[in-house]
mmCIF file of C-alpha atoms in Angstrom:
data_model
loop_
_atom_site.group_PDB
_atom_site.id
_atom_site.type_symbol
_atom_site.label_atom_id
_atom_site.label_comp_id
_atom_site.label_asym_id
_atom_site.label_seq_id
_atom_site.Cartn_x
_atom_site.Cartn_y
_atom_site.Cartn_z
ATOM 1 C CA GLY A 772 105.271 99.781 91.535
ATOM 2 C CA GLU A 773 108.409 101.851 91.336
ATOM 3 C CA SER A 774 111.702 100.141 90.641
ATOM 4 C CA VAL A 775 113.648 102.632 92.719
ATOM 5 C CA GLY A 776 115.424 100.804 95.471
ATOM 6 C CA LEU A 777 115.957 97.439 93.767
ATOM 7 C CA HIS A 778 119.045 95.561 94.929
ATOM 8 C CA LEU A 779 119.422 97.705 98.033
ATOM 9 C CA PRO A 780 120.540 96.361 101.395
ATOM 10 C CA THR A 781 117.535 95.647 103.569
ATOM 11 C CA LEU A 782 117.097 96.040 107.300
ATOM 12 C CA SER A 783 114.205 94.073 108.794
ATOM 13 C CA VAL A 784 113.022 95.263 112.197
ATOM 14 C CA GLN A 785 110.253 94.164 114.532
ATOM 15 C CA GLU A 786 107.581 96.792 115.045
ATOM 16 C CA GLY A 787 108.296 98.699 118.235
ATOM 17 C CA ASP A 788 112.028 97.981 118.203
ATOM 18 C CA ASN A 789 114.686 100.590 117.451
ATOM 19 C CA SER A 790 116.231 100.758 113.984
ATOM 20 C CA ILE A 791 119.787 101.762 113.167
ATOM 21 C CA ILE A 792 120.679 102.590 109.586
ATOM 22 C CA ASN A 793 124.312 103.191 108.713
ATOM 23 C CA CYS A 794 126.055 105.234 106.063
ATOM 24 C CA ALA A 795 129.737 105.504 105.206
ATOM 25 C CA TYR A 796 130.505 108.813 103.552
ATOM 26 C CA SER A 797 133.282 109.380 101.105
ATOM 27 C CA ASN A 798 134.603 112.930 101.287
ATOM 28 C CA SER A 799 136.626 113.966 104.329
ATOM 29 C CA ALA A 800 135.900 117.598 103.387
ATOM 30 C CA SER A 801 132.142 117.110 103.770
ATOM 31 C CA ASP A 802 130.768 119.357 106.477
ATOM 32 C CA TYR A 803 127.010 118.902 106.231
ATOM 33 C CA PHE A 804 125.031 115.672 106.265
ATOM 34 C CA ILE A 805 121.377 114.892 105.670
ATOM 35 C CA TRP A 806 119.141 111.870 106.042
ATOM 36 C CA TYR A 807 116.212 111.394 103.678
ATOM 37 C CA LYS A 808 113.287 108.967 103.660
ATOM 38 C CA GLN A 809 111.853 107.848 100.322
ATOM 39 C CA GLU A 810 108.599 105.952 100.063
ATOM 40 C CA SER A 811 107.698 104.026 96.943
ATOM 41 C CA GLY A 812 106.658 106.302 94.083
ATOM 42 C CA LYS A 813 107.498 109.489 95.966
ATOM 43 C CA GLY A 814 110.330 111.950 96.234
ATOM 44 C CA PRO A 815 112.808 111.955 99.121
ATOM 45 C CA GLN A 816 111.597 113.574 102.318
ATOM 46 C CA PHE A 817 113.984 115.404 104.662
ATOM 47 C CA ILE A 818 114.314 113.746 108.078
ATOM 48 C CA ILE A 819 117.215 115.344 109.918
ATOM 49 C CA ASP A 820 120.536 117.027 109.246
ATOM 50 C CA ILE A 821 123.788 117.549 111.117
ATOM 51 C CA ARG A 822 126.801 119.785 110.664
ATOM 52 C CA SER A 823 130.368 118.612 111.119
ATOM 53 C CA ASN A 824 130.857 120.628 114.324
ATOM 54 C CA MET A 825 128.391 118.273 116.038
ATOM 55 C CA ASP A 826 128.492 114.528 116.692
ATOM 56 C CA LYS A 827 124.868 113.991 117.645
ATOM 57 C CA ARG A 828 121.533 115.569 116.892
ATOM 58 C CA GLN A 829 118.088 114.489 117.981
ATOM 59 C CA GLY A 830 114.699 114.995 116.403
ATOM 60 C CA GLN A 831 111.325 113.496 117.025
ATOM 61 C CA ARG A 832 111.974 109.724 117.363
ATOM 62 C CA VAL A 833 115.167 110.070 115.301
ATOM 63 C CA THR A 834 118.800 110.603 116.231
ATOM 64 C CA VAL A 835 121.715 111.137 113.886
ATOM 65 C CA LEU A 836 125.253 110.284 114.979
ATOM 66 C CA LEU A 837 128.342 111.492 113.155
ATOM 67 C CA ASN A 838 131.790 109.954 113.551
ATOM 68 C CA LYS A 839 134.205 112.001 111.496
ATOM 69 C CA THR A 840 137.177 109.860 112.444
ATOM 70 C CA VAL A 841 135.855 106.896 110.485
ATOM 71 C CA LYS A 842 133.575 108.887 108.153
ATOM 72 C CA HIS A 843 130.445 107.210 109.428
ATOM 73 C CA LEU A 844 126.913 108.451 109.846
ATOM 74 C CA SER A 845 123.999 106.620 111.445
ATOM 75 C CA LEU A 846 120.278 107.201 111.772
ATOM 76 C CA GLN A 847 118.493 105.762 114.762
ATOM 77 C CA ILE A 848 114.713 105.476 114.711
ATOM 78 C CA ALA A 849 113.076 104.795 118.064
ATOM 79 C CA ALA A 850 110.010 102.565 118.424
ATOM 80 C CA THR A 851 109.811 101.736 114.739
ATOM 81 C CA GLN A 852 106.313 101.914 113.241
ATOM 82 C CA PRO A 853 104.818 100.466 110.021
ATOM 83 C CA GLY A 854 104.851 103.960 108.527
ATOM 84 C CA ASP A 855 108.625 103.995 108.804
ATOM 85 C CA SER A 856 108.888 101.447 105.984
ATOM 86 C CA ALA A 857 110.828 103.158 103.213
ATOM 87 C CA VAL A 858 114.258 103.552 101.653
ATOM 88 C CA TYR A 859 116.559 105.730 103.731
ATOM 89 C CA PHE A 860 119.630 107.395 102.302
ATOM 90 C CA CYS A 861 122.231 109.819 103.470
ATOM 91 C CA ALA A 862 123.699 112.769 101.638
ATOM 92 C CA GLU A 863 126.943 114.626 102.255
ATOM 93 C CA ASN A 864 127.848 118.117 101.161
ATOM 94 C CA ALA A 865 131.195 119.843 101.022
ATOM 95 C CA GLU A 866 131.736 123.595 100.821
ATOM 96 C CA SER A 867 127.992 124.334 100.587
ATOM 97 C CA SER A 868 128.285 123.615 96.906
ATOM 98 C CA ALA A 869 125.393 122.247 94.914
ATOM 99 C CA SER A 870 127.758 120.332 92.679
ATOM 100 C CA LYS A 871 129.380 118.608 95.647
ATOM 101 C CA ILE A 872 126.352 116.895 97.177
ATOM 102 C CA ILE A 873 126.860 113.136 97.170
ATOM 103 C CA PHE A 874 123.914 110.825 97.769
ATOM 104 C CA GLY A 875 124.168 107.289 99.075
ATOM 105 C CA SER A 876 122.259 104.508 97.348
ATOM 106 C CA GLY A 877 120.132 103.803 100.396
ATOM 107 C CA THR A 878 118.914 101.084 102.752
ATOM 108 C CA ARG A 879 115.433 99.619 102.640
ATOM 109 C CA LEU A 880 113.785 99.432 106.073
ATOM 110 C CA SER A 881 111.190 96.684 106.391
ATOM 111 C CA ILE A 882 108.934 96.404 109.462
ATOM 112 C CA ARG A 883 107.768 93.026 110.761
ATOM 113 C CA PRO A 884 104.397 93.077 112.541
ATOM 114 C CA ASP B 813 100.783 124.418 101.142
ATOM 115 C CA GLY B 814 104.242 125.257 99.858
ATOM 116 C CA GLY B 815 106.074 122.644 97.888
ATOM 117 C CA ILE B 816 107.456 121.377 94.632
ATOM 118 C CA THR B 817 105.191 120.035 91.911
ATOM 119 C CA GLN B 818 106.486 117.791 89.169
ATOM 120 C CA SER B 819 104.445 116.771 86.153
ATOM 121 C CA PRO B 820 103.579 114.496 84.593
ATOM 122 C CA LYS B 821 104.011 111.591 87.023
ATOM 123 C CA TYR B 822 104.539 109.148 84.132
ATOM 124 C CA LEU B 823 105.883 109.980 80.692
ATOM 125 C CA PHE B 824 106.609 107.882 77.638
ATOM 126 C CA ARG B 825 109.063 108.832 74.917
ATOM 127 C CA LYS B 826 109.267 107.592 71.381
ATOM 128 C CA GLU B 827 112.574 107.159 69.588
ATOM 129 C CA GLY B 828 113.949 110.473 68.349
ATOM 130 C CA GLN B 829 111.534 112.517 70.407
ATOM 131 C CA ASN B 830 112.329 115.290 72.860
ATOM 132 C CA VAL B 831 110.217 115.422 76.008
ATOM 133 C CA THR B 832 109.961 118.100 78.698
ATOM 134 C CA LEU B 833 109.463 117.470 82.397
ATOM 135 C CA SER B 834 107.907 120.245 84.435
ATOM 136 C CA CYS B 835 109.034 121.429 87.876
ATOM 137 C CA GLU B 836 107.347 124.276 89.732
ATOM 138 C CA GLN B 837 108.033 125.464 93.296
ATOM 139 C CA ASN B 838 106.259 128.014 95.498
ATOM 140 C CA LEU B 839 108.836 127.945 98.298
ATOM 141 C CA ASN B 840 110.545 131.130 97.089
ATOM 142 C CA HIS B 841 113.784 129.151 96.765
ATOM 143 C CA ASP B 842 116.595 130.542 94.656
ATOM 144 C CA ALA B 843 118.256 127.232 93.833
ATOM 145 C CA MET B 844 116.705 124.381 91.864
ATOM 146 C CA TYR B 845 118.089 121.029 90.782
ATOM 147 C CA TRP B 846 117.382 118.048 88.556
ATOM 148 C CA TYR B 847 118.468 114.563 89.542
ATOM 149 C CA ARG B 848 118.228 111.189 87.911
ATOM 150 C CA GLN B 849 117.558 108.117 90.057
ATOM 151 C CA ASP B 850 118.323 104.618 88.789
ATOM 152 C CA PRO B 851 117.698 101.373 90.706
ATOM 153 C CA GLY B 852 120.325 100.685 93.356
ATOM 154 C CA GLN B 853 122.163 103.968 92.776
ATOM 155 C CA GLY B 854 122.369 107.291 94.506
ATOM 156 C CA LEU B 855 120.886 110.404 92.943
ATOM 157 C CA ARG B 856 122.982 111.869 90.159
ATOM 158 C CA LEU B 857 122.939 115.579 89.373
ATOM 159 C CA ILE B 858 121.911 116.552 85.840
ATOM 160 C CA TYR B 859 121.649 120.352 86.025
ATOM 161 C CA TYR B 860 121.263 122.984 88.700
ATOM 162 C CA SER B 861 120.400 126.652 88.848
ATOM 163 C CA GLN B 862 121.233 128.982 91.705
ATOM 164 C CA ILE B 863 119.505 132.040 90.295
ATOM 165 C CA VAL B 864 117.114 133.018 87.520
ATOM 166 C CA ASN B 865 118.610 133.017 84.019
ATOM 167 C CA ASP B 866 121.641 131.017 85.127
ATOM 168 C CA PHE B 867 122.255 127.273 85.290
ATOM 169 C CA GLN B 868 125.184 124.879 85.474
ATOM 170 C CA LYS B 869 125.837 121.361 84.234
ATOM 171 C CA GLY B 870 125.955 118.598 86.767
ATOM 172 C CA ASP B 871 127.673 115.239 86.501
ATOM 173 C CA ILE B 872 125.473 113.746 83.758
ATOM 174 C CA ALA B 873 124.238 116.710 81.678
ATOM 175 C CA GLU B 874 124.780 115.145 78.250
ATOM 176 C CA GLY B 875 121.493 114.624 76.399
ATOM 177 C CA TYR B 876 119.576 117.021 78.649
ATOM 178 C CA SER B 877 118.777 120.728 78.578
ATOM 179 C CA VAL B 878 117.154 123.169 81.008
ATOM 180 C CA SER B 879 115.969 126.753 81.258
ATOM 181 C CA ARG B 880 115.369 129.056 84.216
ATOM 182 C CA GLU B 881 113.300 131.975 82.974
ATOM 183 C CA LYS B 882 111.305 132.256 86.193
ATOM 184 C CA LYS B 883 112.254 131.702 89.806
ATOM 185 C CA GLU B 884 109.408 129.245 90.268
ATOM 186 C CA SER B 885 110.063 127.059 87.247
ATOM 187 C CA PHE B 886 112.935 124.825 86.104
ATOM 188 C CA PRO B 887 111.829 122.558 83.223
ATOM 189 C CA LEU B 888 114.049 119.715 82.037
ATOM 190 C CA THR B 889 114.116 118.567 78.420
ATOM 191 C CA VAL B 890 115.286 115.044 77.698
ATOM 192 C CA THR B 891 116.553 115.169 74.140
ATOM 193 C CA SER B 892 116.878 112.403 71.571
ATOM 194 C CA ALA B 893 120.628 112.512 72.235
ATOM 195 C CA GLN B 894 120.031 110.876 75.624
ATOM 196 C CA LYS B 895 120.270 107.221 74.640
ATOM 197 C CA ASN B 896 119.264 105.725 77.966
ATOM 198 C CA PRO B 897 116.553 108.041 79.313
ATOM 199 C CA THR B 898 114.513 105.460 81.241
ATOM 200 C CA ALA B 899 114.745 106.565 84.882
ATOM 201 C CA PHE B 900 113.000 108.341 87.731
ATOM 202 C CA TYR B 901 113.620 112.088 87.533
ATOM 203 C CA LEU B 902 113.557 114.226 90.663
ATOM 204 C CA CYS B 903 113.449 117.990 90.962
ATOM 205 C CA ALA B 904 114.604 119.722 94.144
ATOM 206 C CA SER B 905 115.031 123.226 95.509
ATOM 207 C CA ASN B 906 116.579 125.016 98.447
ATOM 208 C CA GLY B 907 117.724 128.414 99.583
ATOM 209 C CA ARG B 908 121.017 129.577 98.193
ATOM 210 C CA ARG B 909 122.672 130.662 101.421
ATOM 211 C CA GLY B 910 124.637 128.217 103.551
ATOM 212 C CA ASN B 911 123.809 124.584 104.067
ATOM 213 C CA GLN B 912 120.124 123.946 103.618
ATOM 214 C CA PRO B 913 118.389 120.633 102.955
ATOM 215 C CA GLN B 914 116.811 120.196 99.559
ATOM 216 C CA HIS B 915 113.070 119.815 99.179
ATOM 217 C CA PHE B 916 112.068 117.292 96.525
ATOM 218 C CA GLY B 917 109.108 116.834 94.252
ATOM 219 C CA ASP B 918 107.447 113.442 93.818
ATOM 220 C CA GLY B 919 109.241 112.679 90.586
ATOM 221 C CA THR B 920 108.489 111.809 86.985
ATOM 222 C CA ARG B 921 109.039 108.305 85.695
ATOM 223 C CA LEU B 922 110.177 108.356 82.080
ATOM 224 C CA SER B 923 109.991 105.239 79.938
ATOM 225 C CA ILE B 924 110.723 104.450 76.306
ATOM 226 C CA LEU B 925 107.978 103.242 73.998
#
């Protein structure tokens, strides 16, 4: 299997419960934030994004919350399913610049049956 | 379906050998990127290109080279100067205007023989 994701923090959640994954971002100038899902052996998959002029955005079963005061981002997954098992990481971008995208190291989400 | 295709999925390099990783996209995206992913770390930018025939170094460009002769293609060469090439390499693309999430390929895992 792939070694991506070794030594990552792990969140274990009962199937059907809600999951909350947190991310502390580093650059106060960041104005665009993205959550990705990465399954073993695959590339990251876009989940949801949010711009700094918003503090909440909802998608299908997912909600992203942004707290600029404490530079904190969270991803909430409702009614967690086995297929949600993956590594989740956030990314921040300042000034729409490709060279200023910063990726977090990720959190592994594990689903208990 | 539109997407990004990386090949090969697994690649082995001998000492002193250069190897080239392929990345092709049919999303009509202007910008393309190469990242390196190591266990427990966030993605690190190697090179990026925002338009054909132009590319810029990222944070860890030493030991790597790229070309962008066609909009659809952004191959990465890992040269013998890269002393620690074992990693998972990810290619991404997005539109050049404003904040847009990156679309990723499914990666190439490079190992040393």
